[in-house]
Protein backbone atom coordinates (compact mmCIF):
# COMPACT_ATOMS: atom_id res chain seq x y z
CA UNK A 1 0.00 0.00 0.00
CA UNK A 2 1.47 3.38 -0.96
CA UNK A 3 1.02 6.78 0.71
CA UNK A 4 -1.93 7.76 -1.50
CA UNK A 5 -3.78 4.57 -0.53
CA UNK A 6 -3.22 5.29 3.17
CA UNK A 7 -4.49 8.87 2.73
CA UNK A 8 -7.61 7.52 0.99
CA UNK A 9 -8.15 5.09 3.90
CA UNK A 10 -7.84 7.97 6.38
CA UNK A 11 -10.25 10.26 4.52
CA UNK A 12 -12.72 7.42 3.99
CA UNK A 13 -12.60 6.61 7.71
CA UNK A 14 -13.33 10.23 8.58
CA UNK A 15 -16.14 10.37 5.98
CA UNK A 16 -17.74 7.24 7.41
CA UNK A 17 -17.48 8.69 10.93
CA UNK A 18 -19.38 11.90 10.07
CA UNK A 19 -22.72 10.54 11.36
CA UNK A 20 -21.06 10.31 14.79
CA UNK A 21 -19.61 13.81 14.56
CA UNK A 22 -22.92 15.59 13.86
CA UNK A 23 -25.10 14.56 16.84
CA UNK A 24 -23.38 16.56 19.59
CA UNK A 25 -23.54 19.80 17.62
CA UNK A 26 -27.13 19.12 16.56
CA UNK A 27 -28.09 18.33 20.17
CA UNK A 28 -27.18 21.91 21.10
CA UNK A 29 -29.55 23.20 18.40
CA UNK A 30 -32.44 20.88 19.34
CA UNK A 31 -31.87 20.91 23.12
CA UNK A 32 -34.14 22.30 25.76
CA UNK A 33 -37.26 21.40 27.72
CA UNK A 34 -37.30 18.14 29.69
CA UNK A 35 -33.93 17.18 31.12
CA UNK A 36 -32.79 13.58 30.78
CA UNK A 37 -32.22 13.27 34.52
CA UNK A 38 -35.52 15.11 35.27
CA UNK A 39 -33.53 17.38 37.64
CA UNK A 40 -32.65 14.47 39.94
CA UNK A 41 -29.43 14.00 41.81
CA UNK A 42 -27.36 10.97 42.75
CA UNK A 43 -25.09 11.08 45.78
CA UNK A 44 -25.74 14.79 46.16
CA UNK A 45 -24.87 15.74 42.56
CA UNK A 46 -26.99 16.07 39.44
CA UNK A 47 -26.94 12.91 37.34
CA UNK A 48 -26.30 14.63 33.98
CA UNK A 49 -27.08 18.33 34.50
CA UNK A 50 -29.20 20.91 32.72
CA UNK A 51 -27.27 20.61 29.45
CA UNK A 52 -28.73 17.20 28.61
CA UNK A 53 -32.33 17.08 27.40
CA UNK A 54 -34.48 14.49 25.68
CA UNK A 55 -35.01 16.79 22.69
CA UNK A 56 -31.26 17.29 22.35
CA UNK A 57 -30.59 13.55 22.71
CA UNK A 58 -33.04 12.43 20.03
CA UNK A 59 -32.64 15.52 17.83
CA UNK A 60 -28.89 15.04 17.80
CA UNK A 61 -29.02 11.30 17.16
CA UNK A 62 -31.59 11.56 14.36
CA UNK A 63 -29.57 14.39 12.78
CA UNK A 64 -26.59 12.06 12.54
CA UNK A 65 -28.77 9.38 10.94
CA UNK A 66 -30.21 11.88 8.42
CA UNK A 67 -26.72 13.10 7.49
CA UNK A 68 -25.67 9.47 7.04
CA UNK A 69 -28.67 8.73 4.81
CA UNK A 70 -27.83 11.76 2.68
CA UNK A 71 -24.24 10.49 2.44
CA UNK A 72 -25.54 7.06 1.38
CA UNK A 73 -27.79 8.65 -1.24
CA UNK A 74 -24.84 10.57 -2.66
CA UNK A 75 -22.61 7.48 -2.50
CA UNK A 76 -25.22 5.27 -4.20
CA UNK A 77 -24.80 7.31 -7.38
CA UNK A 78 -21.17 6.15 -7.65
CA UNK A 79 -21.33 2.80 -5.88
CA UNK A 80 -24.85 1.27 -5.71
CA UNK A 81 -23.61 -1.92 -4.01
CA UNK A 82 -21.27 -0.87 -1.18
CA UNK A 83 -22.31 2.77 -0.59
CA UNK A 84 -18.70 3.84 0.01
CA UNK A 85 -18.12 1.60 2.96
CA UNK A 86 -21.35 1.09 4.90
CA UNK A 87 -22.41 -2.06 3.04
CA UNK A 88 -25.92 -3.26 2.12
CA UNK A 89 -28.67 -0.69 2.74
CA UNK A 90 -30.36 -2.02 5.91
CA UNK A 91 -27.05 -2.91 7.46
CA UNK A 92 -25.78 0.58 6.86
CA UNK A 93 -28.89 2.12 8.46
CA UNK A 94 -28.06 0.07 11.55
CA UNK A 95 -24.47 1.31 11.48
CA UNK A 96 -25.68 4.91 11.15
CA UNK A 97 -28.00 4.45 14.13
CA UNK A 98 -25.20 2.93 16.21
CA UNK A 99 -22.74 5.68 15.34
CA UNK A 100 -25.27 8.45 16.02
CA UNK A 101 -26.86 7.09 19.19
CA UNK A 102 -23.44 5.92 20.41
CA UNK A 103 -22.12 9.47 20.06
CA UNK A 104 -24.89 11.00 22.20
CA UNK A 105 -24.63 8.14 24.71
CA UNK A 106 -20.87 8.75 24.94
CA UNK A 107 -21.54 12.44 25.54
CA UNK A 108 -24.02 11.52 28.29
CA UNK A 109 -21.39 9.32 29.91
CA UNK A 110 -18.97 12.24 29.74
CA UNK A 111 -21.52 14.49 31.49
CA UNK A 112 -22.08 11.82 34.13
CA UNK A 113 -18.34 11.57 34.80
CA UNK A 114 -17.98 15.36 34.97
CA UNK A 115 -20.81 15.58 37.53
CA UNK A 116 -19.18 12.83 39.63
CA UNK A 117 -15.93 14.82 39.57
CA UNK A 118 -17.82 17.87 40.82
CA UNK A 119 -17.42 19.77 37.57
CA UNK A 120 -20.09 22.26 36.58
CA UNK A 121 -21.83 22.40 33.21
CA UNK A 122 -19.53 24.01 30.66
CA UNK A 123 -16.40 23.54 32.73
CA UNK A 124 -13.41 22.41 30.67
CA UNK A 125 -12.53 18.74 30.84
CA UNK A 126 -9.68 18.24 28.35
CA UNK A 127 -9.69 14.87 26.58
CA UNK A 128 -13.08 13.89 28.06
CA UNK A 129 -14.84 16.72 26.21
CA UNK A 130 -13.22 15.85 22.89
CA UNK A 131 -13.39 12.07 22.97
CA UNK A 132 -16.43 10.95 25.00
CA UNK A 133 -18.64 10.85 21.90
CA UNK A 134 -15.91 9.15 19.83
CA UNK A 135 -15.57 6.36 22.40
CA UNK A 136 -19.36 6.03 22.68
CA UNK A 137 -19.81 5.81 18.91
CA UNK A 138 -17.10 3.19 18.50
CA UNK A 139 -18.26 1.11 21.49
CA UNK A 140 -21.95 0.99 20.52
CA UNK A 141 -21.15 0.27 16.87
CA UNK A 142 -18.61 -2.41 17.84
CA UNK A 143 -21.25 -4.03 20.03
CA UNK A 144 -23.67 -4.51 17.10
CA UNK A 145 -21.35 -4.39 14.07
CA UNK A 146 -17.92 -5.59 15.25
CA UNK A 147 -16.93 -6.84 11.80
CA UNK A 148 -17.58 -3.40 10.27
CA UNK A 149 -15.53 -1.61 12.96
CA UNK A 150 -12.73 -4.12 12.52
CA UNK A 151 -12.68 -3.89 8.71
CA UNK A 152 -13.03 -0.09 8.63
CA UNK A 153 -10.84 1.07 11.52
CA UNK A 154 -8.56 -1.71 12.73
CA UNK A 155 -7.61 -4.29 10.09
CA UNK A 156 -4.27 -3.69 8.39
CA UNK A 157 -3.66 -0.13 7.23
CA UNK A 158 -7.22 0.82 8.25
CA UNK A 159 -5.80 1.55 11.68
CA UNK A 160 -4.56 4.78 10.03
CA UNK A 161 -8.21 5.90 9.79
CA UNK A 162 -8.72 5.38 13.52
CA UNK A 163 -5.49 7.19 14.37
CA UNK A 164 -6.45 10.03 12.02
CA UNK A 165 -9.82 10.43 13.77
CA UNK A 166 -8.16 10.43 17.18
CA UNK A 167 -5.58 13.02 16.10
CA UNK A 168 -7.90 15.34 14.18
CA UNK A 169 -10.85 15.21 16.59
CA UNK A 170 -9.29 17.60 19.09
CA UNK A 171 -9.04 20.36 16.46
CA UNK A 172 -12.44 19.58 14.92
CA UNK A 173 -14.14 19.65 18.33
CA UNK A 174 -12.50 22.96 19.19
CA UNK A 175 -13.43 24.56 15.85
CA UNK A 176 -17.08 23.45 16.05
CA UNK A 177 -17.37 24.78 19.60
CA UNK A 178 -15.91 28.15 18.64
CA UNK A 179 -18.42 28.41 15.78
CA UNK A 180 -21.27 27.44 18.14
CA UNK A 181 -20.10 30.04 20.65
CA UNK A 182 -19.91 32.79 18.00
CA UNK A 183 -23.41 31.85 16.80
CA UNK A 184 -24.71 32.20 20.36
CA UNK A 185 -25.58 28.51 20.68
CA UNK A 186 -22.99 27.78 23.37
CA UNK A 187 -22.04 29.73 26.48
CA UNK A 188 -18.36 28.68 26.30
CA UNK A 189 -16.03 28.32 23.30
CA UNK A 190 -14.82 24.83 24.38
PDB file of N, CA and C in Angstrom, residues 50-91:
ATOM      1  N   UNK A  50     -28.216  20.219  33.552  1.00  0.00           N
ATOM      2  CA  UNK A  50     -29.201  20.909  32.722  1.00  0.00           C
ATOM      3  C   UNK A  50     -28.871  20.903  31.237  1.00  0.00           C
ATOM      4  N   UNK A  51     -27.660  20.589  30.864  1.00  0.00           N
ATOM      5  CA  UNK A  51     -27.267  20.612  29.454  1.00  0.00           C
ATOM      6  C   UNK A  51     -27.705  19.398  28.661  1.00  0.00           C
ATOM      7  N   UNK A  52     -28.333  18.432  29.302  1.00  0.00           N
ATOM      8  CA  UNK A  52     -28.728  17.196  28.612  1.00  0.00           C
ATOM      9  C   UNK A  52     -30.247  17.037  28.652  1.00  0.00           C
ATOM     10  N   UNK A  53     -30.876  17.188  27.486  1.00  0.00           N
ATOM     11  CA  UNK A  53     -32.333  17.084  27.401  1.00  0.00           C
ATOM     12  C   UNK A  53     -32.728  15.966  26.440  1.00  0.00           C
ATOM     13  N   UNK A  54     -33.970  15.528  26.571  1.00  0.00           N
ATOM     14  CA  UNK A  54     -34.476  14.486  25.680  1.00  0.00           C
ATOM     15  C   UNK A  54     -34.542  14.984  24.239  1.00  0.00           C
ATOM     16  N   UNK A  55     -34.958  16.228  24.049  1.00  0.00           N
ATOM     17  CA  UNK A  55     -35.010  16.789  22.692  1.00  0.00           C
ATOM     18  C   UNK A  55     -33.620  16.832  22.078  1.00  0.00           C
ATOM     19  N   UNK A  56     -32.631  17.245  22.848  1.00  0.00           N
ATOM     20  CA  UNK A  56     -31.263  17.289  22.348  1.00  0.00           C
ATOM     21  C   UNK A  56     -30.733  15.898  22.026  1.00  0.00           C
ATOM     22  N   UNK A  57     -31.043  14.935  22.912  1.00  0.00           N
ATOM     23  CA  UNK A  57     -30.587  13.555  22.711  1.00  0.00           C
ATOM     24  C   UNK A  57     -31.121  12.988  21.395  1.00  0.00           C
ATOM     25  N   UNK A  58     -32.449  13.021  21.234  1.00  0.00           N
ATOM     26  CA  UNK A  58     -33.042  12.427  20.030  1.00  0.00           C
ATOM     27  C   UNK A  58     -32.833  13.299  18.792  1.00  0.00           C
ATOM     28  N   UNK A  59     -32.895  14.632  18.957  1.00  0.00           N
ATOM     29  CA  UNK A  59     -32.640  15.518  17.825  1.00  0.00           C
ATOM     30  C   UNK A  59     -31.228  15.354  17.293  1.00  0.00           C
ATOM     31  N   UNK A  60     -30.278  15.239  18.211  1.00  0.00           N
ATOM     32  CA  UNK A  60     -28.892  15.036  17.802  1.00  0.00           C
ATOM     33  C   UNK A  60     -28.685  13.699  17.113  1.00  0.00           C
ATOM     34  N   UNK A  61     -29.206  12.637  17.733  1.00  0.00           N
ATOM     35  CA  UNK A  61     -29.022  11.297  17.160  1.00  0.00           C
ATOM     36  C   UNK A  61     -29.682  11.178  15.783  1.00  0.00           C
ATOM     37  N   UNK A  62     -30.907  11.664  15.661  1.00  0.00           N
ATOM     38  CA  UNK A  62     -31.590  11.565  14.361  1.00  0.00           C
ATOM     39  C   UNK A  62     -30.938  12.459  13.309  1.00  0.00           C
ATOM     40  N   UNK A  63     -30.310  13.550  13.727  1.00  0.00           N
ATOM     41  CA  UNK A  63     -29.573  14.392  12.777  1.00  0.00           C
ATOM     42  C   UNK A  63     -28.393  13.624  12.190  1.00  0.00           C
ATOM     43  N   UNK A  64     -27.701  12.877  13.032  1.00  0.00           N
ATOM     44  CA  UNK A  64     -26.593  12.059  12.542  1.00  0.00           C
ATOM     45  C   UNK A  64     -27.067  11.006  11.553  1.00  0.00           C
ATOM     46  N   UNK A  65     -28.211  10.400  11.845  1.00  0.00           N
ATOM     47  CA  UNK A  65     -28.766   9.385  10.940  1.00  0.00           C
ATOM     48  C   UNK A  65     -29.157  10.022   9.609  1.00  0.00           C
ATOM     49  N   UNK A  66     -29.802  11.196   9.658  1.00  0.00           N
ATOM     50  CA  UNK A  66     -30.206  11.878   8.424  1.00  0.00           C
ATOM     51  C   UNK A  66     -28.989  12.253   7.583  1.00  0.00           C
ATOM     52  N   UNK A  67     -27.950  12.782   8.231  1.00  0.00           N
ATOM     53  CA  UNK A  67     -26.715  13.104   7.489  1.00  0.00           C
ATOM     54  C   UNK A  67     -26.155  11.840   6.843  1.00  0.00           C
ATOM     55  N   UNK A  68     -26.150  10.737   7.587  1.00  0.00           N
ATOM     56  CA  UNK A  68     -25.666   9.472   7.042  1.00  0.00           C
ATOM     57  C   UNK A  68     -26.485   8.991   5.861  1.00  0.00           C
ATOM     58  N   UNK A  69     -27.806   9.141   5.934  1.00  0.00           N
ATOM     59  CA  UNK A  69     -28.668   8.731   4.813  1.00  0.00           C
ATOM     60  C   UNK A  69     -28.415   9.595   3.581  1.00  0.00           C
ATOM     61  N   UNK A  70     -28.172  10.882   3.800  1.00  0.00           N
ATOM     62  CA  UNK A  70     -27.830  11.763   2.676  1.00  0.00           C
ATOM     63  C   UNK A  70     -26.497  11.328   2.069  1.00  0.00           C
ATOM     64  N   UNK A  71     -25.535  10.974   2.927  1.00  0.00           N
ATOM     65  CA  UNK A  71     -24.244  10.491   2.436  1.00  0.00           C
ATOM     66  C   UNK A  71     -24.419   9.207   1.621  1.00  0.00           C
ATOM     67  N   UNK A  72     -25.291   8.320   2.094  1.00  0.00           N
ATOM     68  CA  UNK A  72     -25.543   7.065   1.377  1.00  0.00           C
ATOM     69  C   UNK A  72     -26.200   7.340   0.030  1.00  0.00           C
ATOM     70  N   UNK A  73     -27.134   8.286   0.019  1.00  0.00           N
ATOM     71  CA  UNK A  73     -27.793   8.646  -1.237  1.00  0.00           C
ATOM     72  C   UNK A  73     -26.775   9.167  -2.244  1.00  0.00           C
ATOM     73  N   UNK A  74     -25.890  10.045  -1.782  1.00  0.00           N
ATOM     74  CA  UNK A  74     -24.840  10.575  -2.659  1.00  0.00           C
ATOM     75  C   UNK A  74     -23.919   9.437  -3.117  1.00  0.00           C
ATOM     76  N   UNK A  75     -23.524   8.585  -2.176  1.00  0.00           N
ATOM     77  CA  UNK A  75     -22.613   7.480  -2.503  1.00  0.00           C
ATOM     78  C   UNK A  75     -23.242   6.475  -3.447  1.00  0.00           C
ATOM     79  N   UNK A  76     -24.565   6.280  -3.360  1.00  0.00           N
ATOM     80  CA  UNK A  76     -25.223   5.273  -4.202  1.00  0.00           C
ATOM     81  C   UNK A  76     -25.152   5.631  -5.683  1.00  0.00           C
ATOM     82  N   UNK A  77     -24.946   6.898  -5.983  1.00  0.00           N
ATOM     83  CA  UNK A  77     -24.801   7.313  -7.378  1.00  0.00           C
ATOM     84  C   UNK A  77     -23.528   6.706  -7.972  1.00  0.00           C
ATOM     85  N   UNK A  78     -22.447   6.671  -7.172  1.00  0.00           N
ATOM     86  CA  UNK A  78     -21.169   6.153  -7.652  1.00  0.00           C
ATOM     87  C   UNK A  78     -20.984   4.670  -7.369  1.00  0.00           C
ATOM     88  N   UNK A  79     -21.545   4.185  -6.280  1.00  0.00           N
ATOM     89  CA  UNK A  79     -21.328   2.798  -5.884  1.00  0.00           C
ATOM     90  C   UNK A  79     -22.615   2.216  -5.314  1.00  0.00           C
ATOM     91  N   UNK A  80     -23.534   1.741  -6.179  1.00  0.00           N
ATOM     92  CA  UNK A  80     -24.845   1.273  -5.711  1.00  0.00           C
ATOM     93  C   UNK A  80     -24.829  -0.035  -4.919  1.00  0.00           C
ATOM     94  N   UNK A  81     -23.677  -0.671  -4.765  1.00  0.00           N
ATOM     95  CA  UNK A  81     -23.608  -1.916  -4.014  1.00  0.00           C
ATOM     96  C   UNK A  81     -23.065  -1.696  -2.606  1.00  0.00           C
ATOM     97  N   UNK A  82     -21.948  -1.001  -2.473  1.00  0.00           N
ATOM     98  CA  UNK A  82     -21.273  -0.871  -1.180  1.00  0.00           C
ATOM     99  C   UNK A  82     -21.513   0.467  -0.485  1.00  0.00           C
ATOM    100  N   UNK A  83     -22.034   1.460  -1.175  1.00  0.00           N
ATOM    101  CA  UNK A  83     -22.313   2.774  -0.592  1.00  0.00           C
ATOM    102  C   UNK A  83     -21.092   3.372   0.102  1.00  0.00           C
ATOM    103  N   UNK A  84     -19.939   3.269  -0.507  1.00  0.00           N
ATOM    104  CA  UNK A  84     -18.701   3.841   0.007  1.00  0.00           C
ATOM    105  C   UNK A  84     -18.333   3.354   1.386  1.00  0.00           C
ATOM    106  N   UNK A  85     -18.644   2.142   1.721  1.00  0.00           N
ATOM    107  CA  UNK A  85     -18.123   1.600   2.958  1.00  0.00           C
ATOM    108  C   UNK A  85     -19.109   1.185   4.018  1.00  0.00           C
ATOM    109  N   UNK A  86     -20.402   1.508   3.877  1.00  0.00           N
ATOM    110  CA  UNK A  86     -21.353   1.091   4.898  1.00  0.00           C
ATOM    111  C   UNK A  86     -21.910  -0.302   4.622  1.00  0.00           C
ATOM    112  N   UNK A  87     -21.914  -0.732   3.377  1.00  0.00           N
ATOM    113  CA  UNK A  87     -22.408  -2.060   3.041  1.00  0.00           C
ATOM    114  C   UNK A  87     -23.848  -2.035   2.555  1.00  0.00           C
ATOM    115  N   UNK A  88     -24.540  -3.187   2.582  1.00  0.00           N
ATOM    116  CA  UNK A  88     -25.921  -3.262   2.120  1.00  0.00           C
ATOM    117  C   UNK A  88     -26.815  -2.277   2.886  1.00  0.00           C
ATOM    118  N   UNK A  89     -27.872  -1.797   2.225  1.00  0.00           N
ATOM    119  CA  UNK A  89     -28.667  -0.688   2.741  1.00  0.00           C
ATOM    120  C   UNK A  89     -29.128  -0.851   4.180  1.00  0.00           C
ATOM    121  N   UNK A  90     -29.825  -1.914   4.535  1.00  0.00           N
ATOM    122  CA  UNK A  90     -30.363  -2.023   5.905  1.00  0.00           C
ATOM    123  C   UNK A  90     -29.260  -2.190   6.945  1.00  0.00           C
ATOM    124  N   UNK A  91     -28.186  -2.828   6.546  1.00  0.00           N
ATOM    125  CA  UNK A  91     -27.045  -2.907   7.459  1.00  0.00           C
ATOM    126  C   UNK A  91     -26.438  -1.543   7.720  1.00  0.00           C
TER     127      UNK A  91
END
